[in-house]
Amino acid sequence: MVETHDIVRPPAELSAALAAIGSATASGELSRMGIRSAFIRGPVSVTPGVRVAGPALTLQFLPKREDLYPVDEYEEPEKQLHRHVMYHAQPGDMIVVDARGDLESGVFGEMMLTYFKGRGGAGVVIDGCLRDTGEAKQLGLGLWIRGATPNFHAQTGIVPAAVNVPVACGGTLVEPGDIVVADDDGAVVVPVKLAPALVAHAQEHAEWEEFSRIRLSEGGDLRRYYPLSDEARPEYERWRAEQGRA
């Protein structure tokens, strides 16, 4: 009997706040907080316009050894750990897969992703490939992948080896339960302990950017308004008061 551990999930409102912030602001604020790069390099969005954030269920792949792992797609399915990561899925969860950058093996296909969507899953980030990609795009999930393939998960040289362990996805460490923020710019990993401070900093950042965007659209001086200069700050504070935000 295969047993895998669930994750500890942060409050849903924290994930929602990070989704509203987006990956670019999250990445910039994390850099200012000492996390040099939280960007998962490689996987790109194939579902344009989708922005999600949620706790990470993690799946690790390793090189296949045929004496240790069944080769057939449907042989002993309950020993195939890519199924078990989905058994833990709850509404709003993200699945993050270290597939070693492999461009041949289809980590999931339409049927598996249909199940994940039915469980309330929000998105999938894979340092590797999907199969049934056309159908998968229609499910309403966010999908960040390196590419597409017709091959099933163990047809080539890698196999799922561990669920909800630390993984290196696109060269970036992802701990189970970290919050992943993903949109058209890519996917960013937010350590849970830093998430509340990030949200506070990012909301302040978003507010002055809103003001600066207005002034720039009116022909304002880029040097004065982006980034917001000390000279423009009194003007910004008056604007905040007029908006009822002071």
mmCIF file of C-alpha atoms in Angstrom:
data_model
loop_
_atom_site.group_PDB
_atom_site.id
_atom_site.type_symbol
_atom_site.label_atom_id
_atom_site.label_comp_id
_atom_site.label_asym_id
_atom_site.label_seq_id
_atom_site.Cartn_x
_atom_site.Cartn_y
_atom_site.Cartn_z
ATOM 1 C CA MET A 1 0.000 0.000 0.000
ATOM 2 C CA VAL A 2 1.472 3.334 -1.090
ATOM 3 C CA GLU A 3 1.247 6.099 1.519
ATOM 4 C CA THR A 4 2.109 9.725 0.869
ATOM 5 C CA HIS A 5 1.826 12.769 3.120
ATOM 6 C CA ASP A 6 -0.474 15.740 2.675
ATOM 7 C CA ILE A 7 0.727 19.350 2.967
ATOM 8 C CA VAL A 8 0.023 22.105 5.480
ATOM 9 C CA ARG A 9 -1.996 24.750 3.643
ATOM 10 C CA PRO A 10 -1.785 28.481 4.367
ATOM 11 C CA PRO A 11 -5.009 30.500 4.733
ATOM 12 C CA ALA A 12 -6.893 30.725 1.452
ATOM 13 C CA GLU A 13 -7.074 34.522 1.722
ATOM 14 C CA LEU A 14 -3.268 34.674 1.620
ATOM 15 C CA SER A 15 -3.214 32.815 -1.686
ATOM 16 C CA ALA A 16 -5.989 35.060 -3.023
ATOM 17 C CA ALA A 17 -4.032 38.192 -2.103
ATOM 18 C CA LEU A 18 -0.940 36.858 -3.866
ATOM 19 C CA ALA A 19 -2.953 35.989 -6.970
ATOM 20 C CA ALA A 20 -4.151 39.604 -7.097
ATOM 21 C CA ILE A 21 -0.541 40.792 -6.843
ATOM 22 C CA GLY A 22 0.812 38.625 -9.687
ATOM 23 C CA SER A 23 4.150 36.988 -10.342
ATOM 24 C CA ALA A 24 6.164 40.058 -11.400
ATOM 25 C CA THR A 25 5.409 42.054 -8.263
ATOM 26 C CA ALA A 26 5.866 38.953 -6.104
ATOM 27 C CA SER A 27 9.273 38.307 -7.642
ATOM 28 C CA GLY A 28 10.397 41.912 -7.217
ATOM 29 C CA GLU A 29 9.264 42.144 -3.620
ATOM 30 C CA LEU A 30 10.865 38.798 -2.744
ATOM 31 C CA SER A 31 14.133 40.071 -4.198
ATOM 32 C CA ARG A 32 13.974 43.097 -1.901
ATOM 33 C CA MET A 33 13.278 40.711 0.980
ATOM 34 C CA GLY A 34 16.439 38.723 0.268
ATOM 35 C CA ILE A 35 15.202 35.919 -1.999
ATOM 36 C CA ARG A 36 17.397 36.477 -5.054
ATOM 37 C CA SER A 37 15.269 34.571 -7.535
ATOM 38 C CA ALA A 38 12.057 32.703 -6.815
ATOM 39 C CA PHE A 39 11.222 32.346 -10.526
ATOM 40 C CA ILE A 40 10.714 28.819 -11.862
ATOM 41 C CA ARG A 41 12.724 28.917 -15.077
ATOM 42 C CA GLY A 42 11.557 26.901 -18.073
ATOM 43 C CA PRO A 43 7.803 26.308 -17.751
ATOM 44 C CA VAL A 44 5.694 28.894 -19.612
ATOM 45 C CA SER A 45 1.978 29.537 -19.694
ATOM 46 C CA VAL A 46 -0.080 27.766 -22.354
ATOM 47 C CA THR A 47 -3.316 29.181 -20.896
ATOM 48 C CA PRO A 48 -2.991 32.921 -21.589
ATOM 49 C CA GLY A 49 -4.717 35.293 -19.212
ATOM 50 C CA VAL A 50 -4.934 32.819 -16.331
ATOM 51 C CA ARG A 51 -3.554 34.075 -12.998
ATOM 52 C CA VAL A 52 -3.643 31.801 -9.961
ATOM 53 C CA ALA A 53 -1.906 31.271 -6.638
ATOM 54 C CA GLY A 54 -2.113 28.327 -4.307
ATOM 55 C CA PRO A 55 -0.185 25.934 -2.074
ATOM 56 C CA ALA A 56 2.158 23.518 -3.798
ATOM 57 C CA LEU A 57 1.628 19.801 -3.940
ATOM 58 C CA THR A 58 4.990 18.533 -5.195
ATOM 59 C CA LEU A 59 5.952 15.601 -7.400
ATOM 60 C CA GLN A 60 9.518 14.495 -8.048
ATOM 61 C CA PHE A 61 10.657 12.451 -11.045
ATOM 62 C CA LEU A 62 13.902 10.450 -11.243
ATOM 63 C CA PRO A 63 15.601 8.483 -14.024
ATOM 64 C CA LYS A 64 13.807 5.210 -14.758
ATOM 65 C CA ARG A 65 15.205 1.807 -13.917
ATOM 66 C CA GLU A 66 13.061 -0.875 -15.503
ATOM 67 C CA ASP A 67 13.553 -3.442 -12.716
ATOM 68 C CA LEU A 68 12.080 -0.982 -10.221
ATOM 69 C CA TYR A 69 9.198 0.537 -12.147
ATOM 70 C CA PRO A 70 6.510 -0.922 -14.462
ATOM 71 C CA VAL A 71 6.825 0.191 -18.052
ATOM 72 C CA ASP A 72 3.200 -0.216 -19.133
ATOM 73 C CA GLU A 73 0.951 2.814 -18.743
ATOM 74 C CA TYR A 74 -1.777 0.901 -16.889
ATOM 75 C CA GLU A 75 0.285 -1.713 -15.051
ATOM 76 C CA GLU A 76 -0.154 -1.573 -11.253
ATOM 77 C CA PRO A 77 -1.620 1.935 -11.407
ATOM 78 C CA GLU A 78 -1.643 2.430 -7.629
ATOM 79 C CA LYS A 79 2.152 2.185 -7.574
ATOM 80 C CA GLN A 80 2.403 5.107 -9.974
ATOM 81 C CA LEU A 81 3.038 8.136 -7.785
ATOM 82 C CA HIS A 82 1.886 10.763 -10.254
ATOM 83 C CA ARG A 83 -1.611 9.562 -9.331
ATOM 84 C CA HIS A 84 -1.008 9.954 -5.619
ATOM 85 C CA VAL A 85 -0.083 13.631 -5.747
ATOM 86 C CA MET A 86 -3.569 14.220 -7.140
ATOM 87 C CA TYR A 87 -5.249 12.248 -4.378
ATOM 88 C CA HIS A 88 -4.241 15.043 -1.994
ATOM 89 C CA ALA A 89 -5.763 17.808 -4.138
ATOM 90 C CA GLN A 90 -8.049 20.337 -2.483
ATOM 91 C CA PRO A 91 -9.652 23.479 -3.939
ATOM 92 C CA GLY A 92 -7.064 26.070 -4.897
ATOM 93 C CA ASP A 93 -4.060 23.720 -4.854
ATOM 94 C CA MET A 94 -1.216 23.856 -7.370
ATOM 95 C CA ILE A 95 0.795 20.828 -8.479
ATOM 96 C CA VAL A 96 4.490 21.521 -9.018
ATOM 97 C CA VAL A 97 6.508 18.849 -10.822
ATOM 98 C CA ASP A 98 10.257 18.381 -11.015
ATOM 99 C CA ALA A 99 10.334 16.403 -14.261
ATOM 100 C CA ARG A 100 14.051 17.095 -14.760
ATOM 101 C CA GLY A 101 13.380 19.315 -17.791
ATOM 102 C CA ASP A 102 12.519 16.188 -19.768
ATOM 103 C CA LEU A 103 10.924 16.920 -23.151
ATOM 104 C CA GLU A 104 9.723 13.401 -23.973
ATOM 105 C CA SER A 105 7.653 12.153 -21.039
ATOM 106 C CA GLY A 106 4.049 13.314 -20.625
ATOM 107 C CA VAL A 107 3.724 13.822 -16.867
ATOM 108 C CA PHE A 108 -0.088 14.061 -16.971
ATOM 109 C CA GLY A 109 -2.747 13.716 -19.643
ATOM 110 C CA GLU A 110 -6.339 14.827 -20.070
ATOM 111 C CA MET A 111 -7.872 12.195 -17.785
ATOM 112 C CA MET A 112 -5.587 12.905 -14.848
ATOM 113 C CA LEU A 113 -6.029 16.652 -15.217
ATOM 114 C CA THR A 114 -9.797 16.256 -15.486
ATOM 115 C CA TYR A 115 -9.706 14.559 -12.083
ATOM 116 C CA PHE A 116 -7.535 17.348 -10.658
ATOM 117 C CA LYS A 117 -9.915 19.985 -11.989
ATOM 118 C CA GLY A 118 -12.841 18.109 -10.492
ATOM 119 C CA ARG A 119 -11.112 18.214 -7.102
ATOM 120 C CA GLY A 120 -10.882 21.997 -7.357
ATOM 121 C CA GLY A 121 -7.251 22.238 -8.450
ATOM 122 C CA ALA A 122 -6.088 25.628 -9.695
ATOM 123 C CA GLY A 123 -3.043 24.917 -11.837
ATOM 124 C CA VAL A 124 -0.051 22.787 -12.727
ATOM 125 C CA VAL A 125 3.596 23.837 -13.118
ATOM 126 C CA ILE A 126 5.791 21.214 -14.793
ATOM 127 C CA ASP A 127 9.492 21.347 -15.557
ATOM 128 C CA GLY A 128 8.666 18.991 -18.407
ATOM 129 C CA CYS A 129 5.748 18.109 -20.677
ATOM 130 C CA LEU A 130 2.063 17.276 -20.852
ATOM 131 C CA ARG A 131 0.243 15.003 -23.256
ATOM 132 C CA ASP A 132 -3.290 15.595 -24.590
ATOM 133 C CA THR A 133 -2.341 19.244 -24.464
ATOM 134 C CA GLY A 134 -5.166 20.512 -26.681
ATOM 135 C CA GLU A 135 -7.788 18.911 -24.495
ATOM 136 C CA ALA A 136 -5.985 19.946 -21.306
ATOM 137 C CA LYS A 137 -6.143 23.605 -22.314
ATOM 138 C CA GLN A 138 -9.943 23.405 -22.381
ATOM 139 C CA LEU A 139 -10.286 22.271 -18.758
ATOM 140 C CA GLY A 140 -10.017 25.700 -17.156
ATOM 141 C CA LEU A 141 -6.802 24.967 -15.267
ATOM 142 C CA GLY A 142 -3.719 27.145 -15.389
ATOM 143 C CA LEU A 143 -0.937 25.230 -17.183
ATOM 144 C CA TRP A 144 2.756 26.136 -17.108
ATOM 145 C CA ILE A 145 4.904 23.607 -18.988
ATOM 146 C CA ARG A 146 8.040 23.257 -21.100
ATOM 147 C CA GLY A 147 6.279 21.563 -23.981
ATOM 148 C CA ALA A 148 3.965 18.862 -25.285
ATOM 149 C CA THR A 149 4.509 15.196 -26.111
ATOM 150 C CA PRO A 150 2.420 12.190 -27.203
ATOM 151 C CA ASN A 151 4.307 9.886 -24.793
ATOM 152 C CA PHE A 152 2.850 8.684 -21.501
ATOM 153 C CA HIS A 153 4.647 9.298 -18.218
ATOM 154 C CA ALA A 154 6.878 6.190 -18.023
ATOM 155 C CA GLN A 155 7.248 5.564 -21.752
ATOM 156 C CA THR A 156 10.666 7.213 -21.854
ATOM 157 C CA GLY A 157 13.424 7.754 -19.309
ATOM 158 C CA ILE A 158 11.897 9.196 -16.147
ATOM 159 C CA VAL A 159 9.399 7.995 -13.541
ATOM 160 C CA PRO A 160 7.546 9.602 -10.584
ATOM 161 C CA ALA A 161 9.516 8.842 -7.427
ATOM 162 C CA ALA A 162 8.229 10.968 -4.513
ATOM 163 C CA VAL A 163 5.214 13.044 -3.483
ATOM 164 C CA ASN A 164 5.184 16.160 -1.283
ATOM 165 C CA VAL A 165 8.919 16.375 -0.774
ATOM 166 C CA PRO A 166 11.174 19.372 -1.537
ATOM 167 C CA VAL A 167 11.765 19.543 -5.294
ATOM 168 C CA ALA A 168 13.901 21.567 -7.685
ATOM 169 C CA CYS A 169 11.486 22.772 -10.349
ATOM 170 C CA GLY A 170 13.228 24.740 -13.065
ATOM 171 C CA GLY A 171 16.241 25.040 -10.776
ATOM 172 C CA THR A 172 14.184 26.636 -7.989
ATOM 173 C CA LEU A 173 13.549 25.017 -4.628
ATOM 174 C CA VAL A 174 9.878 24.379 -3.896
ATOM 175 C CA GLU A 175 8.866 23.143 -0.462
ATOM 176 C CA PRO A 176 5.512 21.363 -0.104
ATOM 177 C CA GLY A 177 2.961 23.984 0.916
ATOM 178 C CA ASP A 178 4.872 26.955 -0.518
ATOM 179 C CA ILE A 179 2.533 29.338 -2.334
ATOM 180 C CA VAL A 180 3.055 29.374 -6.098
ATOM 181 C CA VAL A 181 1.952 32.510 -7.964
ATOM 182 C CA ALA A 182 1.613 31.995 -11.708
ATOM 183 C CA ASP A 183 0.395 34.061 -14.659
ATOM 184 C CA ASP A 184 1.507 35.046 -18.170
ATOM 185 C CA ASP A 185 4.957 36.046 -16.868
ATOM 186 C CA GLY A 186 5.590 32.604 -15.370
ATOM 187 C CA ALA A 187 5.553 30.970 -11.938
ATOM 188 C CA VAL A 188 7.110 32.288 -8.714
ATOM 189 C CA VAL A 189 7.538 30.449 -5.402
ATOM 190 C CA VAL A 190 6.614 32.367 -2.241
ATOM 191 C CA PRO A 191 7.841 30.917 1.078
ATOM 192 C CA VAL A 192 4.841 30.826 3.394
ATOM 193 C CA LYS A 193 6.635 32.603 6.264
ATOM 194 C CA LEU A 194 7.373 35.572 3.980
ATOM 195 C CA ALA A 195 3.940 35.741 2.370
ATOM 196 C CA PRO A 196 2.175 38.141 4.810
ATOM 197 C CA ALA A 197 4.974 40.710 4.637
ATOM 198 C CA LEU A 198 5.159 40.337 0.865
ATOM 199 C CA VAL A 199 1.441 41.035 0.551
ATOM 200 C CA ALA A 200 1.728 44.177 2.693
ATOM 201 C CA HIS A 201 4.707 45.510 0.725
ATOM 202 C CA ALA A 202 3.151 44.611 -2.616
ATOM 203 C CA GLN A 203 -0.152 46.327 -1.862
ATOM 204 C CA GLU A 204 1.689 49.551 -1.038
ATOM 205 C CA HIS A 205 3.752 49.144 -4.217
ATOM 206 C CA ALA A 206 0.619 48.548 -6.312
ATOM 207 C CA GLU A 207 -1.014 51.672 -4.897
ATOM 208 C CA TRP A 208 1.777 54.073 -5.803
ATOM 209 C CA GLU A 209 2.104 52.399 -9.201
ATOM 210 C CA GLU A 210 -1.592 53.081 -9.803
ATOM 211 C CA PHE A 211 -0.995 56.750 -9.084
ATOM 212 C CA SER A 212 2.148 56.833 -11.241
ATOM 213 C CA ARG A 213 0.369 55.078 -14.116
ATOM 214 C CA ILE A 214 -2.277 57.798 -14.120
ATOM 215 C CA ARG A 215 0.302 60.566 -14.152
ATOM 216 C CA LEU A 216 2.388 58.901 -16.870
ATOM 217 C CA SER A 217 -0.711 58.414 -19.052
ATOM 218 C CA GLU A 218 -1.237 62.173 -18.740
ATOM 219 C CA GLY A 219 2.270 62.868 -20.015
ATOM 220 C CA GLY A 220 3.964 63.159 -16.633
ATOM 221 C CA ASP A 221 7.764 63.004 -16.276
ATOM 222 C CA LEU A 222 9.062 59.435 -16.045
ATOM 223 C CA ARG A 223 11.861 60.639 -13.763
ATOM 224 C CA ARG A 224 9.311 62.081 -11.346
ATOM 225 C CA TYR A 225 6.753 59.270 -11.326
ATOM 226 C CA TYR A 226 8.548 55.973 -11.961
ATOM 227 C CA PRO A 227 9.763 55.054 -9.517
ATOM 228 C CA LEU A 228 7.871 57.511 -7.366
ATOM 229 C CA SER A 229 10.315 60.270 -6.429
ATOM 230 C CA ASP A 230 10.510 62.034 -3.097
ATOM 231 C CA GLU A 231 9.384 65.210 -4.880
ATOM 232 C CA ALA A 232 6.194 63.503 -6.093
ATOM 233 C CA ARG A 233 5.333 61.838 -2.787
ATOM 234 C CA PRO A 234 3.304 64.784 -1.352
ATOM 235 C CA GLU A 235 1.281 64.784 -4.568
ATOM 236 C CA TYR A 236 0.787 61.016 -4.178
ATOM 237 C CA GLU A 237 -0.365 61.421 -0.570
ATOM 238 C CA ARG A 238 -2.923 64.055 -1.626
ATOM 239 C CA TRP A 239 -4.170 61.657 -4.310
ATOM 240 C CA ARG A 240 -4.504 58.887 -1.703
ATOM 241 C CA ALA A 241 -6.547 61.206 0.516
ATOM 242 C CA GLU A 242 -8.812 62.123 -2.394
ATOM 243 C CA GLN A 243 -9.349 58.396 -3.001
ATOM 244 C CA GLY A 244 -10.213 57.827 0.639
ATOM 245 C CA ARG A 245 -7.099 55.699 1.186
ATOM 246 C CA ALA A 246 -5.199 57.911 3.608
#
